[in-house]
Each structure stands twice: as structure tokens, then as C-alpha cells.
CSV table of C-alpha atoms in Angstrom, one decimal:
chain,number,residue,atom,x,y,z
A,1,MET,CA,86.1,-12.1,123.1
A,2,SER,CA,87.5,-9.1,124.3
A,3,THR,CA,87.7,-8.5,121.1
A,4,ASN,CA,87.7,-4.5,120.4
A,5,THR,CA,85.7,-4.6,117.4
A,6,LYS,CA,84.7,-0.9,116.7
A,7,PRO,CA,80.9,-1.0,117.2
A,8,GLU,CA,78.7,0.4,114.8
A,9,THR,CA,75.3,2.4,115.9
A,10,THR,CA,73.2,2.9,112.8
A,11,ILE,CA,69.8,5.0,112.4
A,12,LYS,CA,67.9,4.3,109.8
A,13,ALA,CA,64.6,7.0,109.2
A,14,ASN,CA,62.2,5.7,106.9
A,15,PRO,CA,61.3,7.9,104.5
A,16,ASP,CA,57.3,7.2,104.2
A,17,LEU,CA,56.8,6.4,108.1
A,18,PRO,CA,57.5,8.2,111.9
A,19,THR,CA,60.0,6.2,111.9
A,20,ILE,CA,63.2,6.3,113.7
A,21,GLU,CA,65.6,2.9,113.8
A,22,ILE,CA,68.6,2.2,116.4
A,23,VAL,CA,70.8,-0.9,116.4
A,24,ARG,CA,73.6,-1.6,118.1
A,25,GLU,CA,75.8,-4.4,118.9
A,26,PHE,CA,76.7,-4.9,122.3
A,27,ASP,CA,80.1,-7.1,123.0
A,28,ALA,CA,78.4,-8.3,126.4
A,29,PRO,CA,75.5,-10.6,126.7
A,30,PRO,CA,71.7,-10.5,126.5
A,31,GLU,CA,71.8,-10.8,129.9
A,32,ARG,CA,73.8,-8.0,131.0
A,33,VAL,CA,72.8,-5.8,128.1
A,34,PHE,CA,69.2,-6.1,129.2
A,35,ARG,CA,70.0,-4.9,133.0
A,36,ALA,CA,72.2,-1.9,132.8
A,37,TRP,CA,68.6,-1.4,130.4
A,38,THR,CA,66.2,-2.1,133.0
A,39,ASP,CA,68.2,-1.0,136.6
A,40,PRO,CA,67.6,2.2,137.5
A,41,GLU,CA,70.9,2.5,138.5
A,42,LEU,CA,72.2,1.3,135.7
A,43,PHE,CA,70.2,3.2,133.1
A,44,ALA,CA,71.5,6.4,134.8
A,45,LYS,CA,75.4,5.6,134.5
A,46,TRP,CA,74.5,5.9,130.5
A,47,VAL,CA,71.0,7.1,129.7
A,48,GLY,CA,72.1,11.1,129.8
A,49,PRO,CA,74.8,13.6,128.0
A,50,ARG,CA,78.4,12.9,130.1
A,51,ASN,CA,78.0,16.4,131.0
A,52,LEU,CA,74.1,15.7,132.7
A,53,THR,CA,73.5,14.2,135.8
A,54,THR,CA,70.7,11.8,135.6
A,55,LYS,CA,68.1,10.9,138.7
A,56,VAL,CA,65.8,8.2,138.9
A,57,ASP,CA,62.8,9.2,140.2
A,58,HIS,CA,60.6,6.3,139.8
A,59,TRP,CA,61.2,3.0,138.4
A,60,ASP,CA,58.8,0.6,138.1
A,61,CYS,CA,60.4,-2.3,135.3
A,62,LYS,CA,57.8,-4.3,134.7
A,63,THR,CA,54.7,-5.1,132.7
A,64,GLY,CA,51.7,-2.2,132.7
A,65,GLY,CA,54.9,0.0,134.9
A,66,GLY,CA,56.1,3.4,134.7
A,67,TYR,CA,59.3,4.9,135.5
A,68,ARG,CA,60.4,9.2,135.1
A,69,TYR,CA,63.4,10.5,135.5
A,70,ARG,CA,65.6,13.8,134.9
A,71,ASN,CA,68.4,15.8,134.0
A,72,LEU,CA,70.6,17.8,135.8
A,73,ARG,CA,73.5,19.8,135.2
A,74,ASP,CA,75.1,21.6,138.2
A,75,GLY,CA,72.3,20.1,139.8
A,76,GLU,CA,69.8,22.4,137.6
A,77,GLU,CA,66.5,20.6,136.0
A,78,ILE,CA,67.4,21.2,133.1
A,79,ALA,CA,65.0,18.7,131.2
A,80,SER,CA,62.6,15.5,132.8
A,81,PHE,CA,60.7,12.3,130.7
A,82,PHE,CA,58.9,10.3,132.0
A,83,GLY,CA,56.8,6.7,130.3
A,84,SER,CA,54.9,3.9,130.8
A,85,PHE,CA,57.0,0.2,130.3
A,86,HIS,CA,54.5,-1.5,128.6
A,87,GLU,CA,55.8,-4.9,128.1
A,88,VAL,CA,59.1,-6.4,130.1
A,89,ARG,CA,60.2,-8.9,128.6
A,90,THR,CA,63.3,-10.4,130.4
A,91,ASN,CA,66.7,-10.4,128.2
A,92,GLU,CA,64.4,-10.3,125.0
A,93,ARG,CA,61.9,-7.7,124.8
A,94,LEU,CA,61.0,-4.1,126.4
A,95,VAL,CA,58.2,-1.8,124.8
A,96,GLN,CA,58.2,1.4,126.6
A,97,THR,CA,56.4,5.4,126.2
A,98,PHE,CA,58.2,8.0,126.1
A,99,THR,CA,57.2,11.3,127.1
A,100,TRP,CA,59.4,14.5,127.3
A,101,GLU,CA,58.3,16.9,129.6
A,102,GLY,CA,58.9,19.6,127.2
A,103,GLN,CA,56.6,18.8,125.5
A,104,PRO,CA,54.2,17.3,127.1
A,105,ASP,CA,51.9,15.8,124.4
A,106,GLY,CA,54.1,14.2,122.8
A,107,VAL,CA,54.8,10.7,123.0
A,108,SER,CA,57.0,7.9,120.8
A,109,LEU,CA,56.5,4.2,121.0
A,110,GLU,CA,59.7,1.9,121.9
A,111,THR,CA,60.0,-1.1,120.9
A,112,MET,CA,63.3,-2.6,121.4
A,113,THR,CA,64.1,-6.8,121.0
A,114,PHE,CA,67.9,-8.0,122.3
A,115,GLU,CA,68.6,-10.2,120.1
A,116,ALA,CA,71.7,-12.8,121.1
A,117,LEU,CA,74.6,-13.6,118.2
A,118,GLY,CA,76.6,-16.1,120.4
A,119,ASP,CA,79.7,-15.5,121.1
A,120,GLY,CA,78.2,-13.5,124.4
A,121,ARG,CA,77.2,-10.4,121.9
A,122,THR,CA,74.1,-9.3,121.9
A,123,ARG,CA,72.2,-7.2,118.6
A,124,ILE,CA,69.6,-4.0,119.7
A,125,VAL,CA,67.9,-3.0,117.4
A,126,SER,CA,65.5,-0.2,118.8
A,127,LEU,CA,62.2,0.2,116.9
A,128,GLY,CA,60.3,4.1,117.7
A,129,VAL,CA,57.0,5.7,116.3
A,130,VAL,CA,55.6,9.2,117.0
A,131,GLU,CA,53.2,10.9,115.6
A,132,SER,CA,53.9,12.8,112.5
A,133,MET,CA,57.1,13.2,110.3
A,134,GLU,CA,57.8,16.6,111.4
A,135,ILE,CA,57.8,16.2,114.9
A,136,ARG,CA,60.2,12.9,113.7
A,137,ASP,CA,62.1,15.1,111.8
A,138,MET,CA,62.0,17.1,114.8
A,139,ILE,CA,64.0,14.4,117.2
A,140,LEU,CA,66.9,14.0,114.2
A,141,SER,CA,67.4,17.7,114.6
A,142,SER,CA,67.4,17.6,118.4
A,143,GLY,CA,70.5,16.8,118.8
A,144,MET,CA,71.9,20.5,116.8
A,145,ASP,CA,72.1,22.2,119.8
A,146,THR,CA,73.4,19.8,122.0
A,147,GLY,CA,77.1,20.8,122.4
A,148,VAL,CA,77.8,17.5,121.6
A,149,VAL,CA,81.3,17.9,120.3
A,150,GLU,CA,82.4,18.8,124.1
A,151,GLY,CA,80.8,16.1,125.4
A,152,TYR,CA,82.7,14.4,123.1
A,153,GLU,CA,85.6,15.0,123.8
A,154,LYS,CA,85.1,14.3,127.3
A,155,LEU,CA,84.6,10.9,126.7
A,156,ASP,CA,87.3,10.5,124.6
A,157,GLU,CA,89.0,11.3,128.0
A,158,LEU,CA,87.1,9.3,130.4
A,159,LEU,CA,87.3,5.9,127.8
A,160,ALA,CA,91.0,6.8,127.8
A,161,ALA,CA,91.8,7.2,131.1
A,162,GLN,CA,90.0,3.7,131.6
A,163,ARG,CA,91.6,1.4,128.8
B,1,MET,CA,73.8,25.9,107.4
B,2,ALA,CA,71.4,27.6,110.3
B,3,GLU,CA,68.7,25.7,111.7
B,4,ASP,CA,65.8,26.9,111.3
B,5,GLU,CA,67.3,26.6,108.2
B,6,LEU,CA,67.5,23.1,108.5
B,7,SER,CA,63.9,22.7,110.2
B,8,ARG,CA,62.6,24.2,107.0
B,9,VAL,CA,63.8,21.3,104.5
B,10,PHE,CA,62.4,18.6,107.1
B,11,ALA,CA,58.7,20.8,107.0
B,12,ALA,CA,59.4,20.7,103.0
B,13,LEU,CA,60.3,16.8,103.3
B,14,ALA,CA,57.7,15.9,106.1
B,15,ASP,CA,54.6,16.5,102.9
B,16,PRO,CA,54.3,12.9,100.7
B,17,THR,CA,53.6,14.9,97.5
B,18,ARG,CA,56.8,17.2,97.7
B,19,ARG,CA,58.4,14.3,98.6
B,20,GLY,CA,57.6,13.2,95.2
B,21,ILE,CA,58.1,15.8,93.4
B,22,VAL,CA,61.5,16.0,95.1
B,23,ALA,CA,62.0,12.4,93.6
B,24,ARG,CA,60.7,13.1,90.5
B,25,LEU,CA,62.6,16.6,90.5
B,26,ALA,CA,66.1,14.3,90.8
B,27,VAL,CA,65.6,12.6,87.6
B,28,GLY,CA,65.9,15.5,85.8
B,29,ASP,CA,64.6,18.8,86.0
B,30,ALA,CA,60.3,19.3,85.3
B,31,GLY,CA,58.0,22.6,84.5
B,32,VAL,CA,55.3,22.4,86.8
B,33,VAL,CA,52.1,20.8,84.6
B,34,GLU,CA,54.8,17.9,84.3
B,35,LEU,CA,55.3,17.4,87.8
B,36,ALA,CA,51.5,18.0,88.4
B,37,GLU,CA,50.6,15.4,86.1
B,38,PRO,CA,50.9,11.8,88.7
B,39,TYR,CA,48.8,13.5,90.8
B,40,ASP,CA,45.1,14.2,91.4
B,41,VAL,CA,45.7,17.6,92.6
B,42,SER,CA,46.1,21.6,90.3
B,43,VAL,CA,48.8,22.6,89.5
B,44,GLN,CA,47.8,26.0,91.8
B,45,ALA,CA,48.5,23.1,94.4
B,46,VAL,CA,51.7,21.7,93.1
B,47,SER,CA,53.1,25.8,92.6
B,48,LYS,CA,52.3,26.2,96.6
B,49,HIS,CA,54.7,22.8,96.8
B,50,LEU,CA,57.2,24.2,94.9
B,51,LYS,CA,56.6,27.4,96.7
B,52,VAL,CA,58.1,25.7,99.6
B,53,LEU,CA,60.3,23.3,98.4
B,54,GLU,CA,62.4,26.6,96.9
B,55,ASP,CA,62.4,29.1,100.7
B,56,ALA,CA,63.6,25.4,101.8
B,57,GLY,CA,66.3,26.2,99.4
B,58,LEU,CA,66.0,22.3,97.9
B,59,VAL,CA,64.5,23.9,94.7
B,60,SER,CA,65.7,26.8,92.3
B,61,ARG,CA,63.6,27.9,89.3
B,62,SER,CA,64.8,29.6,86.3
B,63,ARG,CA,63.4,33.0,86.3
B,64,ASP,CA,63.7,33.8,82.1
B,65,ALA,CA,61.7,31.5,80.6
B,66,GLN,CA,58.0,31.2,80.5
B,67,ARG,CA,58.2,27.8,80.9
B,68,ARG,CA,60.3,28.1,83.9
B,69,PRO,CA,62.2,24.9,84.7
B,70,CYS,CA,62.3,23.3,88.7
B,71,HIS,CA,66.5,22.0,89.5
B,72,LEU,CA,67.0,19.7,92.5
B,73,GLU,CA,69.5,20.9,94.6
B,74,ALA,CA,71.2,18.4,95.5
B,75,GLU,CA,73.8,19.2,98.3
B,76,VAL,CA,70.7,20.8,100.3
B,77,PHE,CA,71.1,16.4,101.0
B,78,ASP,CA,74.2,15.8,101.8
B,79,LEU,CA,73.7,18.9,105.0
B,80,MET,CA,71.2,16.6,106.4
B,81,THR,CA,73.3,13.5,105.4
B,82,LYS,CA,76.0,15.4,107.9
B,83,TRP,CA,72.6,16.0,110.5
B,84,ILE,CA,71.4,13.1,110.4
B,85,GLU,CA,75.0,11.5,111.2
B,86,ARG,CA,75.5,13.6,114.1
B,87,TYR,CA,72.1,12.1,115.7
B,88,ARG,CA,73.5,9.1,115.4
B,89,ARG,CA,76.4,10.4,116.5
B,90,GLU,CA,74.8,11.0,119.3
B,91,ALA,CA,74.1,7.9,120.2
B,92,GLU,CA,76.4,6.1,119.8
B,93,GLU,CA,77.8,8.6,122.3
B,94,ARG,CA,75.7,6.8,124.6
B,95,PHE,CA,76.2,3.3,123.8
B,96,THR,CA,80.1,4.0,124.2
B,97,ARG,CA,78.8,5.0,127.8
B,98,LEU,CA,76.6,1.6,127.9
B,99,ASP,CA,79.6,-0.5,126.9
B,100,ALA,CA,82.3,1.2,129.2
B,101,VAL,CA,79.1,-0.2,131.8
B,102,LEU,CA,78.8,-3.8,130.7
B,103,ALA,CA,82.3,-3.7,130.9
B,104,ASP,CA,81.8,-3.0,134.7
B,105,MET,CA,78.9,-5.6,134.2
B,106,GLU,CA,81.4,-8.3,134.1
B,107,ALA,CA,83.9,-7.6,136.4
B,108,GLU,CA,82.0,-7.5,139.3
B,109,GLU,CA,79.6,-10.6,138.1
B,110,ALA,CA,82.3,-12.8,137.8
B,111,PRO,CA,85.4,-11.3,139.2
B,112,GLU,CA,88.2,-15.0,140.1
B,113,THR,CA,85.4,-16.9,136.4
B,114,GLN,CA,87.7,-17.8,133.5
B,115,GLU,CA,84.3,-18.7,131.8
B,116,PRO,CA,83.2,-15.4,130.7
B,117,ARG,CA,80.4,-17.5,128.7
B,118,ARG,CA,78.4,-19.0,131.6
B,119,LYS,CA,76.3,-17.4,133.9
B,120,GLY,CA,77.2,-16.3,137.4
B,121,ALA,CA,75.4,-18.7,140.1
B,122,ALA,CA,75.4,-16.1,141.7
B,123,SER,CA,72.9,-13.6,141.6
């Protein structure tokens, strides 16, 4: 049950379409993964980089609902995001839009499926679609300037302390 | 490699004709006329595309001969692979945090229960 097989995230950037596909498996049943994704308090705990705080301003997670949240560093806002929940199909599927307010004309459409693997495990497939190849590639490159390495080190410490 | 240089690589590859040229050059070096053949565009148009690929460091051209065959700089693609790998690791980092949240939720949902596969009656 609690075997800790190393989970691996896979990323596919289609060479002909402006999409990013992310696949990851979790050692928890779909109901729990879905809740961690749709409950604003739980979502805020994991979504942002470790050195940032996520503050949810608005969260109405139902078909036709919407959301907005901000990332803070030392109390100072550094990024904010908003979108609509196009479809919320409990424990199965989540379709939403996503906009970074720093680029208000940009929007991606994200479809997430929660696939039960049996044995209490879940596979998440997230397919994001943006307007152009250029924007897709810009999104892929965004990891360049977020102090990623420092973030990993902190995360490693945290995980070592927890397990 | 500097970030703006990488942006140039991705911008260069955002065009289907240029991706076609790169795919052709992956097979072997070729001249402009050869490269223009599969497309319904002029040799000049292909030259412009080649200039973009050259500026991005994806393609090099020999200076001497009249034919000036184009050559694909394969190591640029290795750098791009590393770059996507960085994005992947960032996503993995986020999901590792989600793993921890899920583990906490399991502990809270069923502190005494011996059957973690069954949904708890209380919610």
C-alpha cells in the first residue's frame, strides 16, 4: 500500500500543436487527489513554489465557477492567476481556463483526468492548450528564472524531516 | 546558453516550414534549392527561414563553396532537452508537495482505520 515507488512526471510538448501534456501517478485514490486539487486550502499547500505563499482570493469550484489566487514572497505579491472552472466532474475530470495576470491576454485551457489505477492509486493526465507555439514554448521556458535549484534543496530538507 | 538565445531557438522552431527544414537536415546536409523543393515557396523565402535558423544557432552554413550546404547543429537540441527537463522537474517538485498533502489527508481521514482502500463513512 505505502510502497514508495519513485513517481515520475512526464511532459510531452507536441511538435505540431501548442499543447503541453503532463502525466503523473499518485499513491492515493482519485477521491483524495481530486479533493487536494479542488479544496482551496489543500490546493494552496502544494501548488506554488516552496519559497512562496499561495493566497486564494476567490474559489468557486463547480461547473461554471471561477477562481483567483496570488503568490506572495515575504508578504509581497509577485504573481496572480485567475480562471474559470468550465467543468467539474467529481473524482473524474476537471476542465478549467488559466490566465497569469502578468499577461492578461494569454489563456490556456486545461483538461485534467483522474484515472483510478486500482490499488488505491491514481493517474493524472493534464492537457493544456494555448494560442500559439511561441506562447507554449515561452511557458516551457518559464522554469528558467524561478530559482528552481534552491527550491529543490528546501524541498529535500522538508521531505527528509517528514519521513 | 543564455535565456534569450533559447527563446530564439524556440521561436525559430515555432514555424512549420522551419521545423520541416530541420527535419530534412537531420537526415544530412543540404543546399537551399534542395531544401526549398518540398515547399510551395521561393528559394528566397527558404533563405529567410535559414537565416532565422542560423541566428538561433540551429543551422550552420559553410562559407567557401557556391552551394553552401546547410548543416544541423545537433548539440542545440541537447540543450533544449535539458531545458524541458528543467520544466519537468519543476512540475515534479510541485507534485512531490502534493504527495505530502495526500499523505496528510490519508492520516486525517482514517486515523484508526485498518482499511485504507475503503472510503470512510464519515466525511
